[in-house]
XYZ file of C-alpha atoms in Angstrom:
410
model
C 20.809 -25.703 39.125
C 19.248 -21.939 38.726
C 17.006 -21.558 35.741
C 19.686 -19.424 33.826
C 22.617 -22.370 33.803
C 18.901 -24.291 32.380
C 18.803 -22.259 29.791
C 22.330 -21.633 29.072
C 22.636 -25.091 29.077
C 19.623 -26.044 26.683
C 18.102 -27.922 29.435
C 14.620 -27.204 27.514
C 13.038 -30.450 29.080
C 13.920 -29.388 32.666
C 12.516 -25.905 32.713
C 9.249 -27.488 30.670
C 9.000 -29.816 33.643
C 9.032 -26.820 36.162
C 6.340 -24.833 34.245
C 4.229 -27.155 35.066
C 5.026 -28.749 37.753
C 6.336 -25.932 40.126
C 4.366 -24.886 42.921
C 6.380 -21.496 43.048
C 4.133 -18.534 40.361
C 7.758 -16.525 39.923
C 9.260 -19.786 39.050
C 6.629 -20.720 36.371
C 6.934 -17.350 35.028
C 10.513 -17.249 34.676
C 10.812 -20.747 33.410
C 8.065 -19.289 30.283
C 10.162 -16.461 30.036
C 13.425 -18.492 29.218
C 12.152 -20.945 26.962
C 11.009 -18.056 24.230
C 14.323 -18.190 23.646
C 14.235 -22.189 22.662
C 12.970 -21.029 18.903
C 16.111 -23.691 17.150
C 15.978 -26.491 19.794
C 15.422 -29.877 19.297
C 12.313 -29.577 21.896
C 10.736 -27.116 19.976
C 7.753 -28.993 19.795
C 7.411 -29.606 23.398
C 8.161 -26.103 24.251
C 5.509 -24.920 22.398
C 3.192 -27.331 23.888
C 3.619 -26.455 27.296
C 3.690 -22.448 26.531
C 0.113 -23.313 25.418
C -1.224 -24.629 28.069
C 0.595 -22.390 29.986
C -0.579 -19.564 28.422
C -4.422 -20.779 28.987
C -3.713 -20.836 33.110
C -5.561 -18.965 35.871
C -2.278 -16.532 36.450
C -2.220 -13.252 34.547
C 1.725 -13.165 35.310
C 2.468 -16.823 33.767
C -0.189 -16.194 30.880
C 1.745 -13.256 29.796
C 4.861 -14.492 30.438
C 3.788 -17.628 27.959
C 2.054 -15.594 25.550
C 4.716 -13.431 24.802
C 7.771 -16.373 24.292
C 5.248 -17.874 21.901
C 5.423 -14.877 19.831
C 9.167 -15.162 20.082
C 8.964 -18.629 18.673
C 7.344 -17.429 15.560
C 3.569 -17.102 13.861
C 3.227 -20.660 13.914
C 3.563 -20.940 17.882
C 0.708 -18.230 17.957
C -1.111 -20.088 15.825
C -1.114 -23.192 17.562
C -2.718 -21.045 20.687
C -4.822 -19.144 18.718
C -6.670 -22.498 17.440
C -6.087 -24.152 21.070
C -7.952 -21.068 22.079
C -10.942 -21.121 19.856
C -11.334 -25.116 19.741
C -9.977 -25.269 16.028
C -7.420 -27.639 14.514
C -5.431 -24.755 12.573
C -2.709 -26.942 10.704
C -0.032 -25.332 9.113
C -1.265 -25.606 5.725
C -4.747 -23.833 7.027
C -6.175 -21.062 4.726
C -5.252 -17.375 5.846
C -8.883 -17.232 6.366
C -9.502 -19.473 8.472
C -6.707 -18.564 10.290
C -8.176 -15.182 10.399
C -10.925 -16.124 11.861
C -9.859 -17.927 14.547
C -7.862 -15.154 15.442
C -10.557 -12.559 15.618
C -12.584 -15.156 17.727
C -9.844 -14.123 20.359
C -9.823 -10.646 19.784
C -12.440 -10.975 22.480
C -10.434 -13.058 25.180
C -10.244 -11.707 28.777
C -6.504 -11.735 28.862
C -5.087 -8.497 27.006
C -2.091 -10.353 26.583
C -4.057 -12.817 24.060
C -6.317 -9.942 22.508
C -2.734 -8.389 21.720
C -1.574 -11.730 20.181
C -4.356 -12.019 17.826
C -4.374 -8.529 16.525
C -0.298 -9.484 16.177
C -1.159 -12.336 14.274
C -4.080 -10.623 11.950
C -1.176 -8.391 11.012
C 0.737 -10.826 9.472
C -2.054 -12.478 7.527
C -3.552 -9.556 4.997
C -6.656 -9.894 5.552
C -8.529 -7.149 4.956
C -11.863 -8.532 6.285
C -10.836 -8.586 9.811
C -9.927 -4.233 9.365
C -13.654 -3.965 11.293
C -13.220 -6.318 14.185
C -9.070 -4.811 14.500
C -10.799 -1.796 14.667
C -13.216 -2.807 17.886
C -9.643 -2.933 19.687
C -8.810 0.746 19.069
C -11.343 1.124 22.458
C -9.616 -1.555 24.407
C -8.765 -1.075 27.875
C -5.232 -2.280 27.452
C -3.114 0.539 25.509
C -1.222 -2.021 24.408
C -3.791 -3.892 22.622
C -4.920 -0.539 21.371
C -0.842 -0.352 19.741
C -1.308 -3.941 18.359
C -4.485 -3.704 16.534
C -3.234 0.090 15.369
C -0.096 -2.155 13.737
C -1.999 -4.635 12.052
C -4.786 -2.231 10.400
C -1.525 -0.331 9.314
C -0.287 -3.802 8.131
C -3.040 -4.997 6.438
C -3.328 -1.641 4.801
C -7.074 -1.731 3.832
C -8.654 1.976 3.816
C -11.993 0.742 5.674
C -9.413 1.733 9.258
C -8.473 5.101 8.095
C -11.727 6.807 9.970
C -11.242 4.962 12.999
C -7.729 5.576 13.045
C -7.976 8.949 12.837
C -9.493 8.355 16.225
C -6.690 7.150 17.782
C -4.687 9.508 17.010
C -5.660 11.563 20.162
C -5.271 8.815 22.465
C -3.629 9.378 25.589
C -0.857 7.127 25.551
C 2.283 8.281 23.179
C 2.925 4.590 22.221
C -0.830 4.070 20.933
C -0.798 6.934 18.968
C 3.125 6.109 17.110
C 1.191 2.749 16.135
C -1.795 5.025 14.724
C 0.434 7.216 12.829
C 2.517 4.565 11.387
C -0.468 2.913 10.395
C -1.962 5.645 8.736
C 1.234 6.549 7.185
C 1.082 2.856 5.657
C -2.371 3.076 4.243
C -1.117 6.424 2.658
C -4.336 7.999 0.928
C -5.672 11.346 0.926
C -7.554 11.025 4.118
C -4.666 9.464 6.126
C -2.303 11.634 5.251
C -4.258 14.963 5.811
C -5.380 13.366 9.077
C -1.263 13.253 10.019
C -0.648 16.801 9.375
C -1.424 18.113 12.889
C 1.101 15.797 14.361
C 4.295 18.016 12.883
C 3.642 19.396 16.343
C 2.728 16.369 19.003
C 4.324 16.247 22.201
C 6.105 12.770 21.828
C 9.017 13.141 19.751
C 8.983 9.560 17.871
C 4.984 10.542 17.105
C 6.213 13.682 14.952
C 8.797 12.087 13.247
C 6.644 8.979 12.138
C 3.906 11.594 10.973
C 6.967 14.127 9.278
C 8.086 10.770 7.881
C 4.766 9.701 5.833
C 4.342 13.499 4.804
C 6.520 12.536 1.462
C 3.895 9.916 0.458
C 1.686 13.112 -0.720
C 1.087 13.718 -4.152
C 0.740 17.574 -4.343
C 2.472 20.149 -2.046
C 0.069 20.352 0.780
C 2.620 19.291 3.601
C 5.316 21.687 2.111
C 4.772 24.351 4.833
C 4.537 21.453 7.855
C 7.879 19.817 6.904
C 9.461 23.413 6.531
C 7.923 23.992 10.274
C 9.413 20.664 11.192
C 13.138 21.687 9.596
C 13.033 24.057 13.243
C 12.330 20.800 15.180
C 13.758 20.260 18.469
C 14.630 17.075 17.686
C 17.676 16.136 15.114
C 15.904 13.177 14.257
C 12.426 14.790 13.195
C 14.670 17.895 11.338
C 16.424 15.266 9.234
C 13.178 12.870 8.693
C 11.740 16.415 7.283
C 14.766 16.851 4.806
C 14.023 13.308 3.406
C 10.139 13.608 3.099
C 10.897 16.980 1.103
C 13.070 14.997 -0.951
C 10.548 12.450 -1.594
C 8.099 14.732 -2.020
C 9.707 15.587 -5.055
C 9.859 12.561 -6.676
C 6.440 11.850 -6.326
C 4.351 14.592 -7.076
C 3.455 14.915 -11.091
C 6.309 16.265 -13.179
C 4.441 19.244 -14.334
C 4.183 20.787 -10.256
C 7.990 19.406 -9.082
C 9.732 22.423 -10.721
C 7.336 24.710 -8.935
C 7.658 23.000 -5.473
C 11.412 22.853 -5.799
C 11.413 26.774 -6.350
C 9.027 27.104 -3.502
C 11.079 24.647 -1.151
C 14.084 26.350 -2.236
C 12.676 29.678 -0.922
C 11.462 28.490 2.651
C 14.544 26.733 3.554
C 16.549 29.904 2.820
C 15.140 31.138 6.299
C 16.237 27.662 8.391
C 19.241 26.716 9.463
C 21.793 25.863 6.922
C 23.100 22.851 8.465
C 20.518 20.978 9.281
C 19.070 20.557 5.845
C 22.589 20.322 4.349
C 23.711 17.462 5.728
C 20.995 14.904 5.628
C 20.794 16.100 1.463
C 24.150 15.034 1.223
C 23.741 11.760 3.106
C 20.887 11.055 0.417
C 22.891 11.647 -2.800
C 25.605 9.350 -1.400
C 23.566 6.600 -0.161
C 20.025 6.497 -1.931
C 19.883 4.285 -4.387
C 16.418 5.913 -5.753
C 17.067 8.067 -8.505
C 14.748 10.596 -8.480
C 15.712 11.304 -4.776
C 19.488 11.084 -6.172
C 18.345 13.955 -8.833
C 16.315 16.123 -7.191
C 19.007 16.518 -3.798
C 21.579 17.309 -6.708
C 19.623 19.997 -7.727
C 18.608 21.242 -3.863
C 22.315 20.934 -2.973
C 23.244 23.592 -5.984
C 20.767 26.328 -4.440
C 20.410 25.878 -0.554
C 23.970 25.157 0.503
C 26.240 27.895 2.971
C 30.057 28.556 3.233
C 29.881 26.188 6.371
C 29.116 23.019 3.980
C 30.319 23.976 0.920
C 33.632 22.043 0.606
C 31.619 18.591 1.584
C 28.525 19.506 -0.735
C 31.256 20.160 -3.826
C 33.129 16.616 -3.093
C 29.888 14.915 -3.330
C 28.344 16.741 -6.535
C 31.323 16.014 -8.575
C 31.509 12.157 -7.354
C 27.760 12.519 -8.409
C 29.213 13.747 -12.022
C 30.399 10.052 -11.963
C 27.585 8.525 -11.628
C 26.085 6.149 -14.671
C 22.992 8.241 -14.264
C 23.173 10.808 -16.815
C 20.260 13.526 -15.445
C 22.377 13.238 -12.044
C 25.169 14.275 -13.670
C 23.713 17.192 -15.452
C 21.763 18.007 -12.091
C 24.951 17.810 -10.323
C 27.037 20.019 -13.004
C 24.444 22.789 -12.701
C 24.047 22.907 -9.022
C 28.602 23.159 -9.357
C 28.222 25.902 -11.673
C 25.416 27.312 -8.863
C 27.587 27.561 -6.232
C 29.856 29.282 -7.928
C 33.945 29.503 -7.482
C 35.175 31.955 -5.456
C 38.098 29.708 -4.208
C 38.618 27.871 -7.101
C 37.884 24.862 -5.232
C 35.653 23.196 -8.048
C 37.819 24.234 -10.656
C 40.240 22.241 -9.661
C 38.529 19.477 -8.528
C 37.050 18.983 -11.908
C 40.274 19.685 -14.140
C 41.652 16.323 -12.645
C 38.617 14.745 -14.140
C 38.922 16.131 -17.605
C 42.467 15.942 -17.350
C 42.313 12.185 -17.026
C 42.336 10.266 -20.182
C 41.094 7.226 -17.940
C 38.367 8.557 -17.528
C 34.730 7.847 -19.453
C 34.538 11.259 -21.888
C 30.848 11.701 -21.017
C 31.705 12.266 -17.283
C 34.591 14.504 -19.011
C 32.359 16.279 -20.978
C 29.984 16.865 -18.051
C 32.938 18.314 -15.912
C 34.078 20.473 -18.821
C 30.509 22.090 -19.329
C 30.695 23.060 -15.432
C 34.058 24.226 -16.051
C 32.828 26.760 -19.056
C 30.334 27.895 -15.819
C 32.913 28.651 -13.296
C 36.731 28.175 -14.716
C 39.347 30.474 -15.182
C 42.033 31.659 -17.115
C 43.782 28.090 -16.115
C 40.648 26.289 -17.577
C 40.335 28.273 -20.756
C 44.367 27.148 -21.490
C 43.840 23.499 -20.379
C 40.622 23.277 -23.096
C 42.851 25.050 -25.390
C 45.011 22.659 -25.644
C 42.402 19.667 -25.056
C 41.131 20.763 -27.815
C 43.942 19.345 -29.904
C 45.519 16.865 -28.275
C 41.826 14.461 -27.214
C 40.891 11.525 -29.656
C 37.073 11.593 -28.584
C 34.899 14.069 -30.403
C 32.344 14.384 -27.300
C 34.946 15.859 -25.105
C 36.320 18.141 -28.367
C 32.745 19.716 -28.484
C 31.894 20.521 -24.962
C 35.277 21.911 -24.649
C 34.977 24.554 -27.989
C 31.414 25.031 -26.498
C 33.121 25.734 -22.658
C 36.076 27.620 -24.315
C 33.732 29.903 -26.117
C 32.465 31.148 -22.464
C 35.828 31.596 -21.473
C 37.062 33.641 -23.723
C 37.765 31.866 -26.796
C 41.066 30.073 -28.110
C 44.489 31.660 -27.733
């Protein structure tokens, strides 16, 4: 029977036996391989058992092979090495700090494959006191330990691995220097952040976007100009990351600058391509459920939107002027009344809404205020008469207030 139909087959026992019993390396390091993917079975015990003491042998194929199906299996298989590894009992009830220290005991290990499970597992326990020996790792021979211990520091979060971060950030592999960014994007103060701007421009394409992405985290408008920059990105995926970091940008710098930065966003993205800030802005109002993203794309959507888009951006601005948020729907009503009506497009769209007695007369009353922005002749007789004929005293006053715009009553 091939090893396959043993693990198709659950045969967990069988392929434990030929791990280590089999005289044949590939076959040892195929049979680890397969039972990583034993995390439910009844055998799970055994299976980790022998993946231990596999993972301790004198092959660097069959440790790595071991070490990685253990990580499959979960933080407690990796445990159980970890304390294997540095002689200590760790039961499952062990302090995260003791733990912790076993783990950084194998930080040290020959085998990348275990230096790159302990900084793994240091990731998962927050604690901040192993940031120093993590960062001893950012020098390791193995890029991929380098990537692990990057991770975890980013995990753990502690601002004691911004500085040697930074460092990474010009190391030579692409991979190494994603797990940097990501990690310093995580940690998110002033220093990790400003180190990030340079990477708008990177050569690896998932490195920009990871650095674009953090950019929102700022408090002030220092990466304005970078995410404009990265709004001409070759890559879709970094052009729409930059949309959303704009947008988030918004909502977290102080109230007193956002009306400023809006005008000044609103400025720069005149010169970029239409398109390609439209649509991700659109995708936000319709799926974020964060609502000062949900306002502040309302408002970008009224002022940075071409004929190309238009007809989508109005569908989703007066959906938004149903929303139970009431500054999206006044955000949303003013950015209508920005675009303006050439086609009558919006004017009809919102008539059916104040038209419709089913409907809740706030919304109404926001459609008829865009309507005193942008209707016509139509809209000035339909509040005429709306006037007269509506039982709720909201809608009544924004439509004499809209009416008065439009001429007045008949």
């Amino acid at each position: 029977m091939s090893l396959y139909e043993l693990e198709r087959d659950g045969n967990a026992q069988e392929l434990i036996r030929l791990l280590r019993e089999s005289d044949n390396e590939r076959v040892k390091t195929r049979a680890a391989e397969l039972l990583g993917n034993f995390e439910d079975h009844d055998d799970r015990r055994d299976v980790v058992n022998a993946l231990v003491n596999a993972a301790q042998s004198d092959s660097d194929a069959i440790t790595g092979a071991a070490i990685d199906s253990l990580d499959e299996l979960g933080d407690d298989a990796i445990t159980q090495l970890i304390g294997s590894m540095a002689g200590v009992d760790l039961e499952d009830d062990a302090a995260d700090w003791v733990k912790a220290k076993a783990y950084m005991q194998v930080l040290d290990a020959d085998v990348p494959e275990l230096r790159m499970a302990a900084a793994n597992g240091l990731g998962n326990l927050d604690q901040a006191d192993a940031v120093p020996k993590l960062a001893e790792r950012f020098e390791d021979a193995d890029p991929r330990v380098r990537a692990r211990a990057a991770r975890s520091a980013g995990k753990i979060g502690d601002s004691r691995a911004t500085t040697p971060l930074e460092s990474v950030l010009s190391d030579r592999k692409a991979g190494v220097r994603r797990e940097a960014a990501d990690a310093l994007g995580n940690i998110g103060n002033r220093q990790a952040l400003q180190a990030l701007l340079p990477l708008y421009e990177d050569d690896d394409e998932r490195v920009r976007r990871i650095a674009v992405g953090a950019f929102g985290n700022f408090g002030n408008d220092r990466p304005v100009d970078y995410l404009i920059e990265a709004l001409s990105d070759d890559s879709a995926a970094v052009r729409r990351t930059a949309v959303y970091s704009l947008i988030e940008l918004l909502s977290n710098v102080p109230t007193d600058q956002s009306h400023e930065i809006r005008d000044t966003v609103v400025e720069k993205l005149s010169n970029t391509d239409d398109r390609s800030v439209v649509v991700p802005l659109v995708e936000i109002l319709e799926e974020s459920t964060q609502a000062a993203q949900r306002r502040n794309t309302a408002w970008m959507l009224g002022r940075v939107t071409s004929q190309e888009e238009r007809d989508r951006v109005i569908e989703s601005l007066v959906d938004a002027l149903g929303d139970d948020d009431q500054m999206l729907r006044q955000f949303a009503a003013t950015s209508l009344a920005e675009l303006g009506d050439d086609d009558n497009m919006v004017e009809r769209r919102l008539l059916k809404i104040v038209q419709d007695d089913g409907v809740d007369p706030d919304i109404r009353g926001q459609a008829i205020f865009t309507l005193g922005k942008v209707g016509s002749e139509r809209s000035r007789k339909t509040l005429d008469k709306l006037i007269d004929e509506t039982e709720h005293d909201v809608v009544r006053k924004k439509a004499f207030s809209a009416i008065s715009k439009l001429g007045g009553r008949g």
